[in-house]
Coordinates of C-alpha atoms and ligand atoms in Angstrom, one line a residue:
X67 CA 0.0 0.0 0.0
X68 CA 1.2 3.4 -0.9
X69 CA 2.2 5.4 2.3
X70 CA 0.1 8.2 1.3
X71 CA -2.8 6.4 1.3
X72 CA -1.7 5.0 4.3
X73 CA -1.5 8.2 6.1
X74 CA -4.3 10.2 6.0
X75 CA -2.8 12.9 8.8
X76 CA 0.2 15.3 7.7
X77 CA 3.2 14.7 9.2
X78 CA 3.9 17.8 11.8
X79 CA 7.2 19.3 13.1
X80 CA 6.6 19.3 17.0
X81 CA 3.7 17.9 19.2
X82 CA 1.9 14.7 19.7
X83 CA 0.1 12.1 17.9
X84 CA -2.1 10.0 19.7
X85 CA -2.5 6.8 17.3
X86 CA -4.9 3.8 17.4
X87 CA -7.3 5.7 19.7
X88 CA -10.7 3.5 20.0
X89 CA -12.5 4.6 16.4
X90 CA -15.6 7.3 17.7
X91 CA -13.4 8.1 21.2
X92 CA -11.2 11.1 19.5
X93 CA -13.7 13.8 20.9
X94 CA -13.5 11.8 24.4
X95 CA -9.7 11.7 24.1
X96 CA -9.7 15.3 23.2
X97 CA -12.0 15.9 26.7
X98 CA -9.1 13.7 28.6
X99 CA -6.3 15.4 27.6
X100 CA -7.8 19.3 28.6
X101 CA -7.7 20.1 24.7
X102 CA -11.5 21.0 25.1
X103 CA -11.3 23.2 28.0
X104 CA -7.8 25.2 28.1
X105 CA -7.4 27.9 26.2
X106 CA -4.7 27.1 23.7
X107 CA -4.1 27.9 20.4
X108 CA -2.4 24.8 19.0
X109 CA -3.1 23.4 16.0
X110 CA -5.3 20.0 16.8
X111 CA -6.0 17.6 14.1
X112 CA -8.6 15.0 14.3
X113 CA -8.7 12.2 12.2
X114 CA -11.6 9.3 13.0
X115 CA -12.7 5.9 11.7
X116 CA -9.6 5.6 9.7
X117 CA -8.6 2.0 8.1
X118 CA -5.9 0.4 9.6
X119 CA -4.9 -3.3 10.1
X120 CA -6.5 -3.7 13.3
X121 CA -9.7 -2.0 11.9
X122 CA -11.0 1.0 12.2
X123 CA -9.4 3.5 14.1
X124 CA -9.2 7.5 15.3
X125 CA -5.8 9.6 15.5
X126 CA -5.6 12.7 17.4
X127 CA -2.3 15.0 16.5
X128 CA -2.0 18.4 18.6
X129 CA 0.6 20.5 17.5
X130 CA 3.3 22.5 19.5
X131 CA 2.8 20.5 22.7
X132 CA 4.6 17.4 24.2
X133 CA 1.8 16.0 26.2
X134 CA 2.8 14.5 29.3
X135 CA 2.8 10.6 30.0
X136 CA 0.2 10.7 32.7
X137 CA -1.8 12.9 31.3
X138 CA -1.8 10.4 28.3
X139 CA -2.3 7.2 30.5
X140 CA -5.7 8.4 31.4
X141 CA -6.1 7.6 27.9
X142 CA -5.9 4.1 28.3
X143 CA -9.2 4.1 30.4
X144 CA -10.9 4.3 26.9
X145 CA -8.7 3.6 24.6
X146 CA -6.2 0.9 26.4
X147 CA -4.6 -0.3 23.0
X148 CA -3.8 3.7 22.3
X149 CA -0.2 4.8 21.5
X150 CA 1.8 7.8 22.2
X151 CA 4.1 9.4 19.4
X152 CA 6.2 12.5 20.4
X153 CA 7.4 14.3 17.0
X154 CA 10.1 16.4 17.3
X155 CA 11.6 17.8 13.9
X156 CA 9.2 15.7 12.1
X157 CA 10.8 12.8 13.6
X158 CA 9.4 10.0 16.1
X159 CA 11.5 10.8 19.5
X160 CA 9.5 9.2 21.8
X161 CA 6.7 6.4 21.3
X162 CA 5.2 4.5 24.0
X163 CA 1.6 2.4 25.0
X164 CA -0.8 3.9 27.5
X165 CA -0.6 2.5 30.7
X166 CA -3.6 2.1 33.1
X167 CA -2.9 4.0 35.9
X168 CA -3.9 2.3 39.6
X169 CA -6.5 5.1 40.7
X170 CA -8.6 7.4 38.9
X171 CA -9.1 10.3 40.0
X172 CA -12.1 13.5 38.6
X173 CA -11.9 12.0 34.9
X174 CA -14.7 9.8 35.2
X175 CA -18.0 10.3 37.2
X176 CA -20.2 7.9 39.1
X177 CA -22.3 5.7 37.1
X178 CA -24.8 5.7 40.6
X179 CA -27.0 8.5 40.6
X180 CA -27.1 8.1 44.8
X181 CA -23.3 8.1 45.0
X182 CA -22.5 11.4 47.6
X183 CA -20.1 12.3 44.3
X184 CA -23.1 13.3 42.6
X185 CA -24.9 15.0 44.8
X186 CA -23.0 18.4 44.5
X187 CA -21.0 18.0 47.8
X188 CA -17.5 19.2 46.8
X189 CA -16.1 15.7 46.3
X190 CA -14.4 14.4 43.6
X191 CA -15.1 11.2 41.9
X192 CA -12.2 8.5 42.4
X193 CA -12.2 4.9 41.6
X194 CA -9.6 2.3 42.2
X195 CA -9.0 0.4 38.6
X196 CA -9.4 -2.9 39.7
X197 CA -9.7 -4.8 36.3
X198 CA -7.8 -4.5 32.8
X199 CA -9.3 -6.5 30.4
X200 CA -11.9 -4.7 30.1
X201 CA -10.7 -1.7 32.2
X202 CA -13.3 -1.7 35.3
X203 CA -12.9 1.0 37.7
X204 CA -14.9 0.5 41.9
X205 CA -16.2 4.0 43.1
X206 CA -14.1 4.7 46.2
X207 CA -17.2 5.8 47.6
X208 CA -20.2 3.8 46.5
X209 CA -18.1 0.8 45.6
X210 CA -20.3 0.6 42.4
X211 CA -18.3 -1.0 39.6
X212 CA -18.1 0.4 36.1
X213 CA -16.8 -0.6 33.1
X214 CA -16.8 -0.3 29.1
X215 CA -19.3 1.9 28.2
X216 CA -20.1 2.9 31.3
X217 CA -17.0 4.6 31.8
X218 CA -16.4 6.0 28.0
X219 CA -19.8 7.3 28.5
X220 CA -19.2 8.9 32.3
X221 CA -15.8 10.9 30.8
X222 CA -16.4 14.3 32.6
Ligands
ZN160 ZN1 -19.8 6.3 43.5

């Protein structure tokens, strides 16, 4: 296959490029990483439902910015098979797999309406990750379990 066809994202000269993302999670990503919410004027490229050999996949590329590793292993909560590429001088410097990280804390809410993190006290929704295939996260709380759509849904 021709490399161009290949690669439907333009190379950049510094930033990230967060590759086999989840196909339809790129927005979620997006929300996971603070891209949605901080005021910044990078460049962010979204590229979704993209062919690749392990099916269809999104790619999010945000330039000017080396993202940092745990901000990026949040990203494994919905995307666990996600990969990191830090491009420097339009080369790869840096590429590594999302880890899941032990606890979760304020990315995810409470699937349990009753749970005291929804019921605007100023707490902040935490879960311990107790399984990894699929990801399942317990409310620290509550102890209500969540996982798969529950969580990609529950992204605050
Ligand atoms: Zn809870």
């Amino acid at each position: 296959m021709n490399k161009d066809k290949k690669i439907k994202i333009t190379p950049i000269e510094y930033g990230t490029v967060i590759d086999h993302i989840k196909n339809g999670h790129a927005m979620k990503v997006l929300r996971i990483i603070g891209v949605l919410d901080k005021k910044m004027d990078s460049i962010v490229s979204v590229a979704m439902n993209v062919n690749s050999s392990m099916g269809k996949k999104d790619i999010v590329k945000v330039e000017n910015i080396e993202i940092k590793s745990d901000e990026l292993d949040k990203i494994s909560l919905i995307s666990p098979r996600a990969t990191v590429n830090i491009i420097r001088n339009y080369e790869v410097i840096k590429k590594h797999d999302v880890k899941l990280p032990e606890k979760v804390k304020g990315i995810v809410s409470c699937i349990n309406n009753t749970c005291i993190t929804n019921q605007n006290e100023p707490v902040e929704p935490e879960f311990d990750v107790i399984g990894k295939d699929p990801v399942t996260l317990k409310c620290v709380y509550c102890e209500r379990d969540m996982k798969g759509e529950e969580i990609s849904e529950n992204v605050l």
